[in-house]
PDB file of C-alpha atoms in Angstrom:
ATOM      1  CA  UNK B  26     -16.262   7.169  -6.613  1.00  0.00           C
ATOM      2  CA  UNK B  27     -13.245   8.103  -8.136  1.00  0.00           C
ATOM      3  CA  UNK B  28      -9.716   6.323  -6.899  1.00  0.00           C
ATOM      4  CA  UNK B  29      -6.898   9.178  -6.528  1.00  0.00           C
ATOM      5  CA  UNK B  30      -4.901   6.589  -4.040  1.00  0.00           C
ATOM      6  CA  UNK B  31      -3.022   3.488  -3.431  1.00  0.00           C
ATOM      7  CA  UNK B  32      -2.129   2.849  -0.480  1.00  0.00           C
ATOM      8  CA  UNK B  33       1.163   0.819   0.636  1.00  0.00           C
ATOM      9  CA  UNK B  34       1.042  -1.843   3.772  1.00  0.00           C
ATOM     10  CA  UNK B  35       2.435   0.438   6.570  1.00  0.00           C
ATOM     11  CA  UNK B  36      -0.190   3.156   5.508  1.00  0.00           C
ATOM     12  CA  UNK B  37      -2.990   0.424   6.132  1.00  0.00           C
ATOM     13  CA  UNK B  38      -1.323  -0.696   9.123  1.00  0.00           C
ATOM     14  CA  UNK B  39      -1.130   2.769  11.139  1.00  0.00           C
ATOM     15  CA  UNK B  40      -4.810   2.759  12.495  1.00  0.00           C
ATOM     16  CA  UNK B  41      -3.510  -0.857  14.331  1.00  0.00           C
ATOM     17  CA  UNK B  42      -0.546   0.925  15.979  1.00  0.00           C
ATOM     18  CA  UNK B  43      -0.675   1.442  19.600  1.00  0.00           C
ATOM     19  CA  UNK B  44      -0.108   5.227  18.865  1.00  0.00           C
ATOM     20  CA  UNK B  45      -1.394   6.133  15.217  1.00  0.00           C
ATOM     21  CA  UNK B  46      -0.274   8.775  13.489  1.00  0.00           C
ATOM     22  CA  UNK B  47      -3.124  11.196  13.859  1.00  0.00           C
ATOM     23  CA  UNK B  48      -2.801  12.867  10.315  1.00  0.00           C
ATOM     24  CA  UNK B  49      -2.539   9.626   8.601  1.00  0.00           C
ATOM     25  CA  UNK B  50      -5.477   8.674  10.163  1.00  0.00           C
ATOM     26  CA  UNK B  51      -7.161  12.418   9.668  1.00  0.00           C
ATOM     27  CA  UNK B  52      -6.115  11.641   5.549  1.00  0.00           C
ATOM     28  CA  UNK B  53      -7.574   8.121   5.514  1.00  0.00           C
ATOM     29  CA  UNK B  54     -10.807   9.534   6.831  1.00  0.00           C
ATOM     30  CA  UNK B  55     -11.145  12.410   4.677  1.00  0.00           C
ATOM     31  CA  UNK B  56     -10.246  10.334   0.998  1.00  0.00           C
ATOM     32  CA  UNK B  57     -11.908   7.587   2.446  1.00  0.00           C
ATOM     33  CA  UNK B  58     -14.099   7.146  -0.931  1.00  0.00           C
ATOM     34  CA  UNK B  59     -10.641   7.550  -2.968  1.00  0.00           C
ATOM     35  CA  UNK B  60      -8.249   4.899  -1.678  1.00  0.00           C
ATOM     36  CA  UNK B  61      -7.625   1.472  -2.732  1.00  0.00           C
ATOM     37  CA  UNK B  62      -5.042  -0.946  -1.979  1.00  0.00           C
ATOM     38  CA  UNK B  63      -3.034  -3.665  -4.190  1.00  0.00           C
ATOM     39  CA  UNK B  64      -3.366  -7.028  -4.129  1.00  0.00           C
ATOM     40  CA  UNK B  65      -0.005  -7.408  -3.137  1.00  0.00           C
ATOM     41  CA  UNK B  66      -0.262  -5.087   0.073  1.00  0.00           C
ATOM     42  CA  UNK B  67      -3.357  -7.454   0.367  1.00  0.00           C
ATOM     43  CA  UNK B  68      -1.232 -10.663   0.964  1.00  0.00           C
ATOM     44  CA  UNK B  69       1.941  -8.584   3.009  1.00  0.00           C
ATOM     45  CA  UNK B  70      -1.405  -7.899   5.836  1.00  0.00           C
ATOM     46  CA  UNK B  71      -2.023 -11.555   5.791  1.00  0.00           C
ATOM     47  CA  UNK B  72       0.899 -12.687   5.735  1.00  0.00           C
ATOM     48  CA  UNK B  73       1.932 -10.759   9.011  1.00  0.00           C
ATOM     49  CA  UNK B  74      -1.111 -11.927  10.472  1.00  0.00           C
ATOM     50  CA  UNK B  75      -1.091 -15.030   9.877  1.00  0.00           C
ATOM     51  CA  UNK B  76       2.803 -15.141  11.119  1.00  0.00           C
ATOM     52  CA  UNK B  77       1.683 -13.725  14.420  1.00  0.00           C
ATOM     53  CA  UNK B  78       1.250 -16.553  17.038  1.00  0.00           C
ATOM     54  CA  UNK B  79      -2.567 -16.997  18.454  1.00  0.00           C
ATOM     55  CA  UNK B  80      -2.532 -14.300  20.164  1.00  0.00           C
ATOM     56  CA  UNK B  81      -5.289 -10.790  20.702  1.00  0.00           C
ATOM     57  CA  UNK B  82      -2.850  -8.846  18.883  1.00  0.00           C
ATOM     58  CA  UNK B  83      -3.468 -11.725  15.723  1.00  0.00           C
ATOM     59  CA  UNK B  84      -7.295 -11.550  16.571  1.00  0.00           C
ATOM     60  CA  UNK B  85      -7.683  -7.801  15.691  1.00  0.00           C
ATOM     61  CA  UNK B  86      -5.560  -7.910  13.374  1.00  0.00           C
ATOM     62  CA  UNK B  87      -7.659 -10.593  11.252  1.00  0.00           C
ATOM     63  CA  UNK B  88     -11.092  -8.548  12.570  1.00  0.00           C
ATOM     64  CA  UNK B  89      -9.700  -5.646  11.013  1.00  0.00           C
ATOM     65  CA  UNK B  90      -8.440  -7.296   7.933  1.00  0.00           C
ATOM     66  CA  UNK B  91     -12.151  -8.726   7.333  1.00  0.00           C
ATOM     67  CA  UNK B  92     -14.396  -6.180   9.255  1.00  0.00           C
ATOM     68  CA  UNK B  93     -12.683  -2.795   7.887  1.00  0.00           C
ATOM     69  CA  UNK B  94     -10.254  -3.364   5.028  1.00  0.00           C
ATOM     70  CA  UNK B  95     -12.343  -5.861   2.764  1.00  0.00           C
ATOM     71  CA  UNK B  96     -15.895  -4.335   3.290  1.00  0.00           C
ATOM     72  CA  UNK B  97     -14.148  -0.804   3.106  1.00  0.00           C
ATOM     73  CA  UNK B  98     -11.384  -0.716   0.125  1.00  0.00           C
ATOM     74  CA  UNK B  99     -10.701  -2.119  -3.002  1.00  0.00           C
ATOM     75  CA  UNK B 100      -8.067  -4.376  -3.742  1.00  0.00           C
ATOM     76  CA  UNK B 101      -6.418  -4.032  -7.279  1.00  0.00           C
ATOM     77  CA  UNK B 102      -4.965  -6.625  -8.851  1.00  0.00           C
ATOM     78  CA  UNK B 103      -1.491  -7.300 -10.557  1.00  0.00           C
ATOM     79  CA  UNK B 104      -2.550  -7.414 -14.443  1.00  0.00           C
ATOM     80  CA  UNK B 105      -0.789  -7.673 -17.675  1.00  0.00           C
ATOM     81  CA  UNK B 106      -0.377  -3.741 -18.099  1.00  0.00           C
ATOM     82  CA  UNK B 107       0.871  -3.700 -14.346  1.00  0.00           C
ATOM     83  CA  UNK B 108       3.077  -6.632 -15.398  1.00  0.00           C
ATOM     84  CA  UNK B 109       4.410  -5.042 -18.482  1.00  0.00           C
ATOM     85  CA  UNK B 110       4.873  -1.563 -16.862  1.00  0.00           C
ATOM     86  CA  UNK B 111       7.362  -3.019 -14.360  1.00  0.00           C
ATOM     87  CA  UNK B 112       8.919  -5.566 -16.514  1.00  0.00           C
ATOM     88  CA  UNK B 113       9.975  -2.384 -18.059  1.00  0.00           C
ATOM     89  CA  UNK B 114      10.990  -0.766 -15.205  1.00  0.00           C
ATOM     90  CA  UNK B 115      12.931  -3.619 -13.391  1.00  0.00           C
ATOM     91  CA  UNK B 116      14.878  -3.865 -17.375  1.00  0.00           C
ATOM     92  CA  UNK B 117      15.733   0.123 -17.006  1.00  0.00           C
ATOM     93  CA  UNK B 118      16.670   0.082 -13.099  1.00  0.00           C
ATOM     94  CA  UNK B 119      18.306  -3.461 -13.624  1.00  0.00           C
ATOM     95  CA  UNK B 120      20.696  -1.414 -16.121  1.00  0.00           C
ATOM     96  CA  UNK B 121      21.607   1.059 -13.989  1.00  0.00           C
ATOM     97  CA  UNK B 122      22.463  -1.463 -11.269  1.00  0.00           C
ATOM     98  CA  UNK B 123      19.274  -0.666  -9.210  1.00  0.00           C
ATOM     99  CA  UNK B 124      16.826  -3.410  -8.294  1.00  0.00           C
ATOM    100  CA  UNK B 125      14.019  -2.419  -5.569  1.00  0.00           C
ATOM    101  CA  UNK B 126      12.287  -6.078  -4.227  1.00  0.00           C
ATOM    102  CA  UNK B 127      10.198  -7.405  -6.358  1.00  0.00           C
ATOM    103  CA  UNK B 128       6.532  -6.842  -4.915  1.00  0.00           C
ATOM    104  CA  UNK B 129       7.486  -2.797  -4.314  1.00  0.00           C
ATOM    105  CA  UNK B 130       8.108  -3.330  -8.082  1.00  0.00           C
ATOM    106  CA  UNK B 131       4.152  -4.825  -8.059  1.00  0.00           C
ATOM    107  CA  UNK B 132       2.509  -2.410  -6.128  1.00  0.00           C
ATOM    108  CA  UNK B 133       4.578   0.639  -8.073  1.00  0.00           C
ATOM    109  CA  UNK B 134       3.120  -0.458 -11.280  1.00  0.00           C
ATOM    110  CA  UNK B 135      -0.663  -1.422  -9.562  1.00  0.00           C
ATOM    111  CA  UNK B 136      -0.219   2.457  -9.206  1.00  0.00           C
ATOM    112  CA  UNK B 137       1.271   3.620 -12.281  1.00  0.00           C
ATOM    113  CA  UNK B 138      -1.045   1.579 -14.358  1.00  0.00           C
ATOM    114  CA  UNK B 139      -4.330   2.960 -12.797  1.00  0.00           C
ATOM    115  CA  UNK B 140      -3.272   6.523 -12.696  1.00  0.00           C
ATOM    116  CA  UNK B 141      -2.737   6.526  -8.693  1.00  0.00           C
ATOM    117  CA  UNK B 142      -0.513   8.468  -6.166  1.00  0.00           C
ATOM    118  CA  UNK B 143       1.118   6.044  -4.458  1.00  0.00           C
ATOM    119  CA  UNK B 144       0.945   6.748  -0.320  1.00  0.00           C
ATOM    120  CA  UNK B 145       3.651   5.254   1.370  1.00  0.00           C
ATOM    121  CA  UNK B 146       6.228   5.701   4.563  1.00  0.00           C
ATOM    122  CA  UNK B 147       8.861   4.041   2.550  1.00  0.00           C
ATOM    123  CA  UNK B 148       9.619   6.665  -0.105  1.00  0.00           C
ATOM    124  CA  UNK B 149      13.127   5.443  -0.451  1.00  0.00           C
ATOM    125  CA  UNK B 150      11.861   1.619  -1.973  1.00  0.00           C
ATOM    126  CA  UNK B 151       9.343   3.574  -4.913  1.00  0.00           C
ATOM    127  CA  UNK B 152      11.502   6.677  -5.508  1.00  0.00           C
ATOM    128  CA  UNK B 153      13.683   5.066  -8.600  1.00  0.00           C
ATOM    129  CA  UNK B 154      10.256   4.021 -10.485  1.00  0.00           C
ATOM    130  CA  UNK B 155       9.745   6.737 -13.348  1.00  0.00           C
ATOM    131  CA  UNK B 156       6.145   7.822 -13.578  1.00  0.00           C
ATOM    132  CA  UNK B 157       5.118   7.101  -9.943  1.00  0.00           C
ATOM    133  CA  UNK B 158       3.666   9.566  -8.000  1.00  0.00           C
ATOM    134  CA  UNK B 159       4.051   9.654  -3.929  1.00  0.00           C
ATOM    135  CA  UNK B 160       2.481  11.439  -1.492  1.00  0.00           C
ATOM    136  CA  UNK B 161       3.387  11.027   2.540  1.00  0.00           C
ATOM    137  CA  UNK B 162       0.542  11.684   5.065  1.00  0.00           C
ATOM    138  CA  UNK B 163       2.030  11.860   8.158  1.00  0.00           C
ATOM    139  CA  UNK B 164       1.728  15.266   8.055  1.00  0.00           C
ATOM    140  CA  UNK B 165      -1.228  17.327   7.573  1.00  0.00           C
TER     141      UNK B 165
END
């Protein structure tokens, strides 16, 4: 297995919508043995899970979480060379009076650092980072 892949929260989130995006979906399936996820996108699922009232909505959510997501993709964590990469970064976009929130600044440099296309709706929050690569798959 070789990762090509990470993938951002929404991009994780679209098989839960009540009307996924069926090339998203058609992507996830076909790299399925290439995709991993960052720690931080990791805590962003839980966290809007676990902000979610009791509810069935909460219940998949946290099924899917467990059942799918854990057993199915790995989860790669923030290390020193991710933490050096963007401490770079956030220096050189800080100086040009640019400063994207802090965890996009995380999972750009999970990406950067392990040689990964980043997969994201939100092209706007990664496009300053030098060095990152993004791909959208809502269209085949």
């Amino acid at each position: 297995m070789t990762l090509r892949y990470l993938l951002d929260t929404n991009i994780v989130s679209e098989p839960l919508r009540p009307v996924p995006n069926q090339a998203v979906l058609e992507r996830l399936r076909e790299h399925q043995t290439e995709i991993a996820i960052a720690s931080v996108v990791w805590h962003e699922l839980w966290y809007g899970c676990y902000r979610l009232p009791e509810s069935n909505k909460r219940t998949l959510i946290d099924a899917y979480l467990k059942d799918v997501v854990a057993r199915a993709i790995p989860i790669l964590s923030y290390d020193p060379r991710a933490a050096l990469w963007h401490a770079e970064e956030r220096a050189r976009l800080a100086g040009v009076g640019r400063l994207p929130p802090f965890a996009d600044g995380q999972i750009a440099a999970i990406a950067a650092t392990n040689g990964l296309c980043l997969v994201t709706f939100n092209w706007d929050d990664f496009a300053p980072f030098q060095g990152l690569r993004l791909e959208e798959w809502r269209q085949s």
